[in-house]
Coordinates of C-alpha atoms in Angstrom, one line a residue:
Chain A
M30 CA 0.2 -0.1 -0.2
N31 CA 3.2 2.2 1.1
L32 CA 4.3 2.0 -2.2
L33 CA 1.5 2.6 -4.1
I34 CA 0.8 6.1 -1.6
D35 CA 4.3 6.7 -3.1
H36 CA 3.7 6.6 -6.2
L37 CA 0.9 8.7 -6.2
E38 CA 1.2 12.0 -8.0
D39 CA -1.3 14.4 -7.0
C40 CA -4.0 16.2 -9.6
S41 CA -6.1 17.2 -6.8
T42 CA -7.9 21.5 -7.3
P43 CA -9.7 23.5 -4.6
N44 CA -12.7 21.9 -5.2
Y45 CA -11.9 18.5 -5.8
F46 CA -9.1 15.7 -4.7
S47 CA -7.7 13.4 -7.4
F48 CA -4.4 11.6 -8.0
A49 CA -2.6 10.0 -11.0
I50 CA 0.4 6.9 -11.5
R51 CA 2.2 5.9 -14.3
C52 CA 2.9 3.0 -15.3
E53 CA 6.4 2.9 -15.7
V54 CA 6.5 0.3 -18.4
C55 CA 4.5 2.2 -21.0
G56 CA 3.7 5.5 -19.4
E57 CA 0.5 5.6 -19.2
F58 CA -1.7 7.5 -16.2
W59 CA -4.0 5.6 -14.1
Y60 CA -6.4 8.3 -12.5
S61 CA -8.5 8.2 -9.4
N62 CA -11.1 8.8 -9.3
S63 CA -12.2 12.0 -8.5
I64 CA -13.8 13.1 -4.8
P65 CA -15.0 16.7 -3.9
F66 CA -14.0 18.1 -0.9
S67 CA -17.4 19.1 1.5
K68 CA -16.7 22.9 1.6
A69 CA -16.0 23.1 -2.1
G70 CA -16.5 26.3 -3.6
Q71 CA -17.8 27.5 0.3
V72 CA -15.9 31.6 0.5
T73 CA -15.0 32.9 4.2
D74 CA -14.0 36.6 5.1
Y75 CA -12.5 35.1 8.0
V76 CA -9.8 34.2 8.1
D77 CA -10.4 32.0 11.6
K78 CA -12.6 29.6 9.3
K79 CA -10.2 30.0 6.4
E80 CA -7.4 27.9 8.5
L81 CA -9.4 25.7 9.3
Y82 CA -10.9 25.1 6.2
D83 CA -7.4 24.8 5.2
V84 CA -6.8 22.1 7.4
L85 CA -10.2 20.0 6.4
Y86 CA -8.5 20.3 3.3
Q87 CA -5.8 18.8 3.9
K88 CA -7.5 15.4 6.3
E89 CA -10.3 15.3 3.5
K90 CA -7.0 14.6 0.8
Q91 CA -5.1 12.4 3.2
R92 CA -8.0 9.9 3.0
A93 CA -9.2 10.3 -0.6
Q94 CA -5.4 9.1 -1.7
L95 CA -6.1 6.7 0.8
A96 CA -8.8 5.7 -1.5
A97 CA -6.6 6.5 -4.5
A98 CA -4.0 4.0 -3.4
K99 CA -7.1 1.2 -2.8
E100 CA -8.0 1.7 -5.7
A101 CA -4.9 1.7 -7.6
R102 CA -4.4 -2.1 -5.8
E103 CA -7.4 -3.3 -8.0
H104 CA -4.8 -2.2 -11.5
F105 CA -0.9 -2.5 -10.8
S106 CA 1.2 -4.9 -9.6
Q107 CA 5.2 -4.4 -9.0
C108 CA 7.2 -6.3 -11.0
P109 CA 9.5 -9.0 -8.4
I110 CA 12.8 -8.2 -11.5
C111 CA 12.9 -4.8 -12.2
R112 CA 10.4 -3.9 -8.9
R113 CA 8.8 -1.6 -11.3
L114 CA 5.5 -0.4 -10.4
V115 CA 3.1 -1.4 -14.0
C116 CA -0.4 -1.4 -15.4
D117 CA -2.4 -4.8 -15.8
S118 CA -1.2 -4.0 -19.3
C119 CA 2.2 -4.6 -18.8
F120 CA 2.2 -7.3 -16.0
L121 CA 2.2 -11.0 -17.5
I122 CA 1.6 -13.6 -16.0
C123 CA 4.2 -16.3 -17.0
D124 CA 4.8 -19.8 -15.7
E125 CA 7.2 -19.6 -13.3
M126 CA 7.1 -16.0 -11.7
D127 CA 5.1 -13.0 -12.9
M128 CA 6.9 -10.1 -14.7
C129 CA 6.7 -7.0 -16.4
K130 CA 6.2 -7.1 -20.1
E131 CA 9.8 -5.6 -20.5
C132 CA 11.8 -8.1 -17.9
A133 CA 10.0 -10.6 -20.0
T134 CA 11.7 -9.9 -23.4
R135 CA 14.3 -9.3 -21.7
M136 CA 14.5 -13.0 -19.8
K137 CA 12.5 -14.5 -23.2
E138 CA 9.6 -15.2 -20.9
A139 CA 6.7 -16.5 -22.2
G140 CA 3.6 -14.6 -20.5
E141 CA 0.0 -13.5 -20.8
P142 CA -1.2 -10.3 -19.6
V143 CA -3.6 -9.1 -16.8
I144 CA -5.9 -7.1 -18.6
P145 CA -5.2 -8.3 -22.4
Chain B
M1 CA -53.0 -71.0 44.0
L2 CA -50.8 -67.8 45.6
K3 CA -47.6 -69.8 45.0
K4 CA -48.7 -70.1 41.5
L5 CA -49.5 -67.2 40.9
K6 CA -46.0 -66.0 42.4
E7 CA -44.8 -68.3 39.9
I8 CA -46.2 -66.7 36.7
R9 CA -45.9 -63.3 38.0
A10 CA -41.5 -65.1 37.6
L11 CA -42.1 -65.8 34.4
N12 CA -43.1 -63.4 33.3
A13 CA -40.6 -60.9 34.4
F14 CA -38.0 -63.6 33.2
A15 CA -40.0 -63.3 30.0
K16 CA -39.9 -59.2 29.5
K17 CA -36.2 -60.2 30.0
Q18 CA -35.2 -61.9 26.9
S19 CA -34.8 -60.3 23.8
I20 CA -37.5 -60.9 21.9
G21 CA -38.1 -61.4 18.2
M22 CA -39.2 -58.3 16.8
Q23 CA -41.5 -60.0 14.5
R24 CA -42.8 -62.8 17.4
K25 CA -43.7 -59.2 19.5
L26 CA -45.3 -58.0 16.8
M27 CA -46.8 -60.9 16.1
L28 CA -47.9 -60.7 19.4
Y29 CA -49.6 -57.7 19.3
W30 CA -52.0 -58.3 16.6
V31 CA -52.9 -62.0 18.2
S32 CA -53.7 -59.9 21.2
M33 CA -55.6 -57.5 19.0
I34 CA -57.3 -60.1 17.5
L35 CA -58.3 -61.4 20.6
V36 CA -59.3 -59.0 22.0
V37 CA -61.8 -57.6 19.4
F38 CA -62.9 -61.9 18.2
S39 CA -63.9 -61.8 21.9
T40 CA -65.6 -58.8 21.6
V41 CA -67.1 -59.0 18.7
I42 CA -68.7 -63.1 20.3
F43 CA -69.6 -60.9 23.6
L44 CA -71.2 -58.3 21.5
L45 CA -73.1 -60.7 19.2
S46 CA -74.6 -63.0 22.2
I47 CA -75.9 -59.9 23.7
A48 CA -77.4 -59.0 20.4
G49 CA -79.2 -62.8 21.1
A50 CA -77.5 -64.6 18.1
F51 CA -77.0 -67.1 20.1
S52 CA -80.1 -67.3 21.8
Q53 CA -81.6 -67.0 18.1
D54 CA -82.2 -70.8 17.6
D55 CA -84.9 -70.4 21.2
K56 CA -86.6 -67.0 19.7
Q57 CA -86.9 -69.9 16.3
L58 CA -88.2 -72.8 19.0
H59 CA -90.1 -70.3 19.9
E60 CA -91.7 -69.1 17.2
V61 CA -92.6 -72.5 15.9
M62 CA -93.7 -73.8 19.0
K63 CA -96.3 -70.5 18.9
L64 CA -97.8 -71.9 15.0
Y65 CA -97.6 -75.6 16.0
L66 CA -99.8 -74.8 19.0
K67 CA -102.0 -72.3 17.1
N68 CA -102.5 -74.1 14.4
T69 CA -103.2 -77.7 16.7
Q70 CA -105.3 -75.4 18.8
D71 CA -107.5 -74.1 15.7
H72 CA -107.7 -78.1 14.9
L73 CA -108.7 -79.3 18.1
V74 CA -111.1 -76.8 19.3
D75 CA -113.0 -76.4 15.5
H76 CA -112.5 -80.9 16.2
F77 CA -113.7 -81.5 19.1
D78 CA -116.4 -78.3 18.2
N79 CA -117.3 -80.2 15.5
I80 CA -118.1 -83.3 18.1
T81 CA -119.6 -81.9 20.9
A82 CA -122.5 -79.3 18.2
K83 CA -122.8 -83.1 16.4
S84 CA -124.2 -84.5 19.8
L85 CA -125.8 -81.4 21.0
N86 CA -127.7 -82.3 17.8
L87 CA -128.1 -86.1 18.8
S88 CA -129.4 -85.5 22.4
K89 CA -131.9 -82.7 20.8
E90 CA -133.2 -85.5 18.3
L91 CA -132.7 -88.9 20.9
S92 CA -134.7 -86.5 23.4
R93 CA -138.0 -85.7 21.1
E94 CA -138.0 -89.1 19.9
I95 CA -137.9 -90.4 23.0
E96 CA -140.5 -88.5 24.3
L97 CA -142.7 -89.3 21.2
E98 CA -142.3 -92.8 21.6
L99 CA -143.1 -92.5 25.3
S100 CA -146.3 -90.7 24.6
K101 CA -146.9 -93.3 22.0
E102 CA -146.8 -96.1 24.3
G103 CA -148.9 -94.4 27.0
V104 CA -145.9 -94.8 29.4
D105 CA -143.6 -93.1 32.0
F106 CA -139.7 -93.0 31.4
D107 CA -139.4 -94.9 34.8
E108 CA -141.7 -97.8 33.7
I109 CA -138.8 -98.7 31.5
N110 CA -136.9 -100.1 33.4
D111 CA -137.8 -104.3 33.4
D112 CA -139.1 -104.1 29.8
P113 CA -137.3 -105.6 26.8
Q114 CA -139.9 -104.9 24.9
L115 CA -139.8 -101.0 24.9
L116 CA -136.3 -100.5 25.5
L117 CA -135.7 -103.0 22.7
H118 CA -138.1 -101.1 20.6
L119 CA -136.0 -97.1 22.0
Q120 CA -132.9 -98.8 20.7
E121 CA -134.3 -99.1 17.5
V122 CA -135.2 -95.6 17.5
M123 CA -132.3 -94.5 19.5
Y124 CA -129.8 -96.2 16.3
P125 CA -130.8 -94.5 13.5
L126 CA -129.7 -91.3 14.9
V127 CA -126.9 -92.5 16.9
N128 CA -125.4 -94.2 13.4
T129 CA -126.3 -91.1 12.0
T130 CA -123.9 -88.8 14.9
L131 CA -121.0 -91.8 14.4
Q132 CA -121.0 -91.3 10.4
T133 CA -121.0 -87.5 10.1
A134 CA -118.9 -86.7 13.3
D135 CA -114.9 -86.6 13.1
C136 CA -115.1 -89.2 15.9
N137 CA -114.9 -93.1 15.8
G138 CA -117.9 -93.9 17.8
A139 CA -121.0 -93.1 19.6
Y140 CA -123.0 -93.7 21.9
V141 CA -126.7 -93.4 23.1
I142 CA -127.1 -94.4 27.5
L143 CA -130.4 -94.8 28.6
N144 CA -131.0 -94.3 32.2
A145 CA -133.1 -97.7 32.5
T146 CA -131.7 -101.4 32.8
I147 CA -133.0 -104.4 31.5
N148 CA -133.3 -105.9 34.8
T149 CA -133.0 -104.0 38.0
A150 CA -132.4 -107.6 40.1
L151 CA -129.4 -107.9 38.9
S152 CA -127.0 -107.3 41.3
D153 CA -124.9 -105.1 39.5
A154 CA -128.2 -103.3 38.2
V155 CA -126.6 -99.9 39.9
N156 CA -124.4 -99.4 37.6
S157 CA -125.8 -101.1 34.7
R158 CA -127.2 -99.0 31.6
S159 CA -129.2 -99.7 28.4
G160 CA -127.8 -97.7 25.8
I161 CA -126.5 -98.4 21.8
H162 CA -122.4 -97.6 21.2
L163 CA -120.9 -98.3 18.1
R164 CA -117.6 -98.4 17.0
Y165 CA -115.1 -97.8 13.9
S166 CA -113.0 -102.2 14.5
N167 CA -110.6 -101.4 11.8
L168 CA -108.6 -97.7 12.4
S169 CA -105.5 -96.9 10.2
S170 CA -103.6 -94.4 9.7
S171 CA -103.7 -94.2 6.1
S172 CA -107.6 -94.4 6.7
P173 CA -108.4 -93.3 9.9
V174 CA -112.9 -93.2 9.5
S175 CA -113.8 -96.3 7.3
P176 CA -117.5 -98.2 7.4
T177 CA -117.1 -100.8 9.2
V178 CA -119.1 -100.4 12.2
V179 CA -118.9 -102.6 15.0
Y180 CA -122.0 -102.9 18.0
F181 CA -120.6 -102.6 21.1
R182 CA -123.0 -101.9 23.7
G183 CA -126.6 -102.9 23.0
I184 CA -129.6 -104.7 22.5
S185 CA -127.8 -107.7 19.4
D186 CA -131.6 -107.7 18.2
I187 CA -130.4 -105.2 16.9
A188 CA -126.7 -105.9 15.5
L189 CA -128.2 -108.5 14.1
Q190 CA -131.3 -106.4 12.0
K191 CA -128.9 -104.3 10.7
N192 CA -126.3 -106.6 10.6
L193 CA -123.3 -105.4 12.3
E194 CA -120.6 -107.1 13.4
L195 CA -121.0 -107.7 17.6
H196 CA -117.9 -106.3 19.2
N197 CA -115.4 -109.6 20.3
R198 CA -116.2 -107.7 24.1
W199 CA -120.2 -106.6 22.8
N200 CA -121.8 -107.0 26.4
L201 CA -126.2 -105.9 27.0
E202 CA -125.4 -102.9 28.4
F203 CA -123.6 -100.3 29.4
D204 CA -121.0 -100.2 33.0
I205 CA -121.1 -96.7 34.3
S206 CA -118.9 -97.1 36.4
Q207 CA -116.5 -96.7 34.0
I208 CA -117.4 -93.5 32.7
P209 CA -116.8 -90.8 35.2
L210 CA -119.7 -87.9 36.5
C211 CA -122.3 -90.8 34.3
F212 CA -124.6 -91.2 37.4
E213 CA -124.4 -87.4 38.9
M214 CA -125.4 -86.4 35.0
M215 CA -128.1 -88.7 34.8
N216 CA -129.7 -87.8 38.2
A217 CA -129.4 -83.6 37.9
T218 CA -131.2 -82.2 37.3
L219 CA -131.2 -79.8 34.1
D220 CA -132.6 -77.5 31.6
R221 CA -130.3 -76.4 28.7
P222 CA -128.3 -79.7 27.8
A223 CA -125.5 -77.2 26.1
E224 CA -125.0 -75.9 29.3
N225 CA -123.9 -79.2 30.1
Y226 CA -121.8 -81.8 28.5
Y227 CA -118.5 -82.1 28.9
W228 CA -115.8 -85.1 27.9
T229 CA -114.8 -87.4 30.4
K230 CA -110.8 -88.0 31.3
R231 CA -109.5 -91.0 29.5
I232 CA -110.8 -94.4 30.4
N233 CA -110.0 -97.7 30.0
L234 CA -113.0 -99.6 27.7
K235 CA -114.2 -102.0 29.6
D236 CA -113.3 -105.9 28.8
T237 CA -110.3 -104.0 26.2
W238 CA -107.3 -103.1 25.7
E239 CA -108.7 -99.7 23.9
S240 CA -108.7 -96.4 26.1
S241 CA -110.6 -93.4 24.9
M242 CA -112.3 -89.9 25.9
L243 CA -115.6 -89.7 25.8
L244 CA -118.2 -86.4 25.4
S245 CA -121.3 -86.9 27.4
V246 CA -124.4 -84.6 26.9
P247 CA -126.9 -85.1 29.2
I248 CA -130.8 -86.6 26.5
V249 CA -133.3 -84.2 28.6
S250 CA -136.8 -83.8 28.1
S251 CA -138.7 -81.0 28.0
D252 CA -140.1 -81.6 31.5
G253 CA -136.1 -81.5 32.7
T254 CA -136.3 -85.1 33.0
V255 CA -132.7 -86.8 31.7
Y256 CA -133.4 -90.1 30.2
G257 CA -129.4 -90.1 29.8
V258 CA -126.5 -89.5 28.4
C259 CA -125.0 -89.4 24.4
G260 CA -122.2 -88.7 22.8
A261 CA -119.3 -89.4 21.0
E262 CA -115.7 -91.2 21.3
I263 CA -112.3 -91.0 20.8
S264 CA -110.2 -93.3 20.9
A265 CA -106.1 -93.3 22.3
L266 CA -105.2 -95.0 19.3
Y267 CA -107.9 -92.3 17.1
F268 CA -106.5 -89.4 18.6
Q269 CA -103.0 -90.6 17.5
F270 CA -104.0 -91.1 13.8
S271 CA -105.3 -87.1 13.6
Y272 CA -102.6 -85.8 15.2
P273 CA -99.5 -87.8 13.4
M274 CA -96.3 -86.6 14.8
V275 CA -94.3 -84.1 13.0
E276 CA -90.8 -84.6 12.4
D277 CA -89.1 -80.6 12.6
K278 CA -85.4 -80.1 12.3
F279 CA -85.9 -79.7 16.3
G280 CA -87.4 -82.9 16.7
S281 CA -90.3 -84.8 16.6
V282 CA -92.6 -83.0 17.8
V283 CA -96.1 -84.6 19.5
T284 CA -99.6 -83.5 19.8
V285 CA -100.8 -84.0 23.1
L286 CA -104.6 -83.2 24.7
A287 CA -104.7 -83.4 28.8
P288 CA -106.1 -82.4 31.6
I289 CA -104.1 -79.9 34.3
E290 CA -103.8 -81.0 37.6
D291 CA -101.3 -79.5 40.4
N292 CA -98.9 -78.3 37.7
R293 CA -98.7 -81.7 36.0
L294 CA -99.7 -82.3 32.5
V295 CA -101.7 -86.1 33.4
L296 CA -101.0 -87.6 30.3
A297 CA -102.5 -90.6 31.4
K298 CA -106.1 -89.0 32.0
G299 CA -105.5 -88.2 28.7
L300 CA -105.1 -88.3 24.4
V301 CA -101.6 -88.7 22.3
G302 CA -100.8 -87.5 19.7
S303 CA -98.5 -90.5 17.4
V304 CA -95.8 -90.6 19.8
S305 CA -92.8 -92.3 17.2
G306 CA -89.0 -90.9 17.6
T307 CA -89.9 -90.1 20.8
Y308 CA -89.9 -92.1 24.4
L309 CA -92.9 -90.5 25.0
D310 CA -95.3 -92.8 26.9
S311 CA -99.6 -92.2 27.5
Q312 CA -99.7 -93.3 30.7
E313 CA -96.8 -90.1 32.4
S314 CA -97.5 -87.3 34.5
L315 CA -95.3 -84.4 33.3
V316 CA -94.4 -81.5 35.3
I317 CA -94.2 -77.7 34.5
H318 CA -91.4 -75.6 34.3
Q319 CA -92.1 -72.7 33.4
G320 CA -89.5 -71.2 31.1
R321 CA -88.5 -67.5 29.2
Y322 CA -88.8 -69.2 25.7
F323 CA -90.6 -72.7 25.8
N324 CA -91.8 -74.5 28.6
E325 CA -89.8 -77.6 30.3
Y326 CA -92.2 -81.4 30.6
D327 CA -90.3 -83.3 32.3
T328 CA -91.1 -86.7 33.1
G329 CA -88.7 -87.7 35.5
N330 CA -87.2 -89.3 33.1
G331 CA -87.2 -87.8 30.3
K332 CA -87.7 -83.9 29.4
Y333 CA -89.6 -82.4 26.3
I334 CA -89.9 -78.7 25.9
G335 CA -92.6 -77.0 24.2
L336 CA -96.0 -75.1 24.9
H337 CA -99.6 -75.3 26.1
K338 CA -102.7 -73.5 26.5
I339 CA -106.1 -74.0 27.8
V340 CA -108.8 -75.3 25.6
P341 CA -112.2 -75.1 27.5
I342 CA -113.5 -78.0 25.8
S343 CA -116.1 -79.1 28.5
N344 CA -118.7 -77.1 29.5
S345 CA -120.4 -78.7 32.5
E346 CA -120.8 -77.2 36.4
L347 CA -120.3 -81.1 37.8
D348 CA -116.8 -80.9 35.9
D349 CA -113.3 -79.0 36.2
T350 CA -111.1 -80.3 35.2
V351 CA -109.0 -77.7 33.0
W352 CA -108.0 -79.1 29.5
A353 CA -104.6 -78.2 28.0
V354 CA -103.7 -78.4 23.9
A355 CA -99.7 -78.8 24.2
I356 CA -97.2 -80.1 21.3
M357 CA -93.8 -80.6 22.4
V358 CA -90.2 -81.9 21.6
P359 CA -87.7 -84.7 23.2
Q360 CA -84.9 -82.4 25.0
D361 CA -82.5 -83.9 24.0
S362 CA -83.3 -83.9 20.4
Y363 CA -83.4 -80.1 20.7
V364 CA -79.9 -80.3 22.2
A365 CA -78.0 -82.5 19.6
Y366 CA -79.6 -80.4 17.3
I367 CA -78.1 -76.9 19.0
A368 CA -74.7 -78.6 19.4
D369 CA -74.4 -79.1 15.8
I370 CA -75.5 -75.1 15.8
K371 CA -73.1 -74.8 18.0
Q372 CA -70.2 -76.9 16.6
N373 CA -70.7 -75.3 13.4
W374 CA -70.6 -71.7 15.2
I375 CA -67.7 -73.0 16.6
I376 CA -65.8 -74.6 14.1
A377 CA -66.7 -71.2 11.9
A378 CA -65.0 -68.9 14.1
M379 CA -61.8 -71.5 14.9
I380 CA -61.4 -71.0 10.9
L381 CA -61.6 -67.1 10.6
L382 CA -60.0 -67.5 14.3
C383 CA -57.1 -69.3 12.1
I384 CA -57.0 -67.1 9.7
L385 CA -56.7 -64.0 11.3
L386 CA -54.1 -64.9 12.8
A387 CA -52.2 -66.3 10.1
F388 CA -53.1 -63.1 7.9
S389 CA -51.5 -61.1 11.5
F390 CA -47.5 -64.0 10.6
F391 CA -48.3 -62.8 7.6
L392 CA -48.4 -59.1 8.1
S393 CA -46.0 -58.8 10.5
R394 CA -43.7 -61.1 8.6
R395 CA -44.8 -58.8 5.7
F396 CA -43.5 -55.5 8.1
V397 CA -40.4 -57.0 9.8
R398 CA -38.6 -58.6 6.1
P399 CA -37.2 -54.8 5.0
I400 CA -36.3 -53.9 8.8
T401 CA -34.3 -57.9 9.0
E402 CA -33.1 -57.0 5.2
S403 CA -32.1 -53.7 5.7
L404 CA -29.9 -55.1 9.2
K405 CA -28.7 -58.0 7.9
R406 CA -26.8 -55.1 5.2
F407 CA -25.8 -53.1 7.9
Q408 CA -23.7 -56.4 9.3
Q409 CA -22.3 -56.7 6.0
E410 CA -21.9 -52.9 5.5
E411 CA -23.5 -53.2 2.5
M412 CA -25.9 -50.3 3.4
L413 CA -23.3 -47.6 4.6
E414 CA -21.7 -47.1 1.4
Q415 CA -25.1 -48.1 -0.7
A416 CA -27.4 -46.0 0.8
M417 CA -30.6 -48.0 -0.5
S418 CA -34.1 -47.6 0.2
S419 CA -35.6 -49.8 2.6
G420 CA -39.1 -48.6 1.8
I421 CA -39.8 -47.5 5.9
S422 CA -38.5 -44.0 6.1
E423 CA -37.0 -45.0 10.5
V424 CA -35.1 -47.5 8.9
D425 CA -33.9 -45.3 6.5
E426 CA -32.8 -42.5 8.4
L427 CA -31.3 -44.9 11.0
A428 CA -29.4 -46.5 8.4
E429 CA -28.5 -42.4 7.5
F430 CA -27.7 -41.1 10.5
L431 CA -25.2 -44.8 11.2
N432 CA -24.1 -44.0 7.8
A433 CA -23.1 -40.2 9.6
R434 CA -21.6 -42.1 12.4
A435 CA -19.1 -44.1 10.7
R436 CA -17.7 -42.0 8.3
N437 CA -17.6 -39.8 11.3
Q438 CA -15.9 -42.4 13.5
R439 CA -13.7 -43.1 9.9
L440 CA -12.4 -39.3 9.6
E441 CA -11.5 -39.0 13.2
Q442 CA -9.4 -42.2 12.9
G443 CA -7.9 -40.7 9.7
D444 CA -9.4 -43.0 6.9
L445 CA -11.2 -42.1 4.6
P446 CA -14.1 -43.7 2.5
P447 CA -12.7 -44.9 -0.6
N448 CA -13.8 -42.9 -2.6
I449 CA -12.9 -39.1 -1.0
A450 CA -9.4 -40.6 -0.3
D451 CA -9.3 -40.9 -4.3
L452 CA -10.8 -37.2 -4.6
F453 CA -8.5 -36.4 -2.2
D454 CA -5.4 -38.3 -4.4
Q455 CA -6.4 -36.7 -7.5
F456 CA -6.8 -33.2 -6.3
I457 CA -3.3 -33.6 -4.9
E458 CA -1.7 -34.7 -7.9
R459 CA -3.1 -31.5 -10.0
K460 CA -1.0 -29.6 -7.9
H461 CA 2.1 -29.9 -9.7
L462 CA -0.3 -27.6 -12.7
L463 CA 0.1 -25.3 -11.2
T464 CA 2.5 -22.0 -11.8
T465 CA 4.8 -20.4 -8.7
A466 CA 3.3 -17.8 -8.4
E467 CA 0.0 -19.5 -8.3
R468 CA 1.3 -22.3 -5.5
N469 CA 2.6 -18.7 -3.9
I470 CA -0.9 -18.0 -3.8
L471 CA -2.4 -20.9 -2.8
R472 CA 0.0 -21.3 0.4
Y473 CA -1.3 -18.0 1.6
Y474 CA -4.5 -19.5 1.2
I475 CA -4.0 -22.6 3.1
E476 CA -1.8 -20.1 6.0
G477 CA -5.9 -18.7 5.9
H478 CA -5.6 -14.9 4.7
E479 CA -8.2 -13.8 2.5
I480 CA -8.2 -12.5 -1.1
A481 CA -7.5 -8.6 0.3
D482 CA -4.8 -9.6 1.5
I483 CA -2.9 -10.8 -1.4
P484 CA -2.3 -7.8 -3.8
D485 CA -0.8 -6.5 -0.1
L486 CA 1.4 -9.4 1.0
A487 CA 2.6 -10.4 -2.8
F488 CA 3.1 -6.9 -4.6
I489 CA 0.1 -8.0 -7.4
S490 CA -3.4 -6.4 -8.2
M491 CA -6.7 -7.5 -7.6
S492 CA -6.9 -8.1 -11.2
T493 CA -3.2 -10.4 -10.7
V494 CA -5.1 -12.1 -8.4
R495 CA -7.9 -12.9 -9.7
K496 CA -6.9 -14.3 -12.7
H497 CA -4.6 -16.4 -10.7
N498 CA -7.3 -17.4 -8.9
R499 CA -9.3 -18.9 -12.4
N500 CA -6.2 -20.4 -13.2
I501 CA -6.4 -22.5 -9.2
Y502 CA -9.6 -23.2 -9.1
E503 CA -9.2 -24.5 -12.6
K504 CA -6.5 -26.6 -12.8
L505 CA -7.6 -28.0 -9.4
G506 CA -10.5 -29.0 -10.8
V507 CA -12.9 -26.4 -8.1
S508 CA -15.5 -23.9 -9.3
S509 CA -15.8 -21.6 -6.1
R510 CA -12.7 -20.6 -3.0
D511 CA -15.5 -22.5 -0.9
E512 CA -15.1 -25.9 -2.5
L513 CA -11.4 -25.1 -3.0
M514 CA -10.8 -24.0 1.3
L515 CA -13.4 -27.4 1.8
Y516 CA -10.9 -29.6 0.5
I517 CA -7.7 -27.1 2.5
D518 CA -9.4 -28.0 5.0
L519 CA -10.0 -32.0 5.2
L520 CA -7.2 -32.2 4.1
R521 CA -5.6 -30.0 6.9
R522 CA -8.0 -33.1 8.9
C523 CA -7.4 -35.6 7.4
G524 CA -3.3 -34.5 8.0
R525 CA -2.5 -34.1 4.6
L526 CA -2.2 -30.8 4.0
N527 CA 1.6 -30.8 3.4
E528 CA 1.5 -32.9 0.6
L529 CA -0.1 -29.9 -1.4
L530 CA 2.5 -27.6 -0.5

């Protein structure tokens, strides 16, 4: 889980939380579902209140990041050879050991992608 | 007695401790039930009167016989009485006429043979007509006069005529052969009649009960005074008869004598033949009742063939519910009787009864036959019921015993055959389950399960290293959700591996896979899978 959290790139806006992970083999980005900030669109004139909203924003963002990591767990695996984070399209089920497409090509291992 | 009771109780207690076969026990229940039902039916039948049906039937038959016999006898005796009363009237007129012609009083005819002969000549046609027309075997007239008053027995000697039939037979009770039993022989010569071999000139009235009293009584209407004598022996003969006595009364009330008809014992026998019935020989009796006894010696008895009834006996009457018992002392008869008023005289108070009876022995034999048939039928029914109970109990027990045999041979355990009895099948199921558990506890497996396990373990070689790693996680108790973190692979990869694992190991779901893992763990063969 920590691995995924480390690889999450923050794409959030003041109103929505969103994260992305890039496959280290094909370079394609995967985006998590956007989660709206609970106080999105609410403007306050008070400084103290604005400070409270900032803290709230950070807390909700952490929760959204955790949710995005869980969501990413459905689609990303770590290649046991090169230790890179790869998407299901680039991760092959091989006879001996599952590995990324590139490692498989290098080692001449036959395999079937998780998602063809 | 107490000791025997104790012995029986001890025997019963011992029997209870013994193990009895199911069929025998079931049969015992059946037999008990059949006996109870059978006893109840017999009891109800006896209450309903099914077994006293014969007594009732006999009563009905006897009643019918008695009614028919009574009707016939009363008709018969009424007819004779009417004829005799007519004879009396005719004789009275003729005698009165003759006496007036002769110009003599009735008292003067004593010691006058010519006048007596003349009177008898006048009376003969009337007596003969009565004999011919009345249903009797004799007719007579006795005048209160004698031919010789000087004789020593003149007191009892009276002149008269007595005509009788001599040759009675059962085929023709009344035949025209008339014999001259009493009377002046000149008339027999005139009429060409045969004299009876015990012929006498005059009657001995001491032999005829109440004859003397009747002749000396003062009577107005003879129809009010007629009576049948008790059976008397005819003097100097072997025969006995009952005589109807009707007084011959003149217009001034003088009794000239008596007249009437005779019914002999033999004639009565022919007139009232024995009737053969299924209950026995039915005999007709006409006899006076004295001190609750039917005195046959003073009455008449119909044909008695087939019985031991003697016409000289007295029968003690015992009243019964359906019929009476008549006890002779030597034997018993059963039947019914009824009082019949055949006499009508202030001089005679005899109570006459007509009775019909059958020997009790023959009735008892008939009842014994019926009872025997009943008993045989009941025994046959009982045997059929017992056989039926045997058949039913055997049929009921057979599937159970066969199931037990299969249990013993351990066939049913594996084959799970149906015995046809749900309780037995449930027991078999229970025993099967217990046997399976015992084997599992002992580490044994049923042959087919062991084969399945072997095949399952054998198929593990088809798994790739990654799949085997995932399987190991499952064996260690991890859930699917744990696998991505543990193996650093995506959930999609895990699912794909799962599909491959299921397909290669021949299971259809994770539950089935986990069941195999659990069973292998219990059998101690899980290591073979790793």
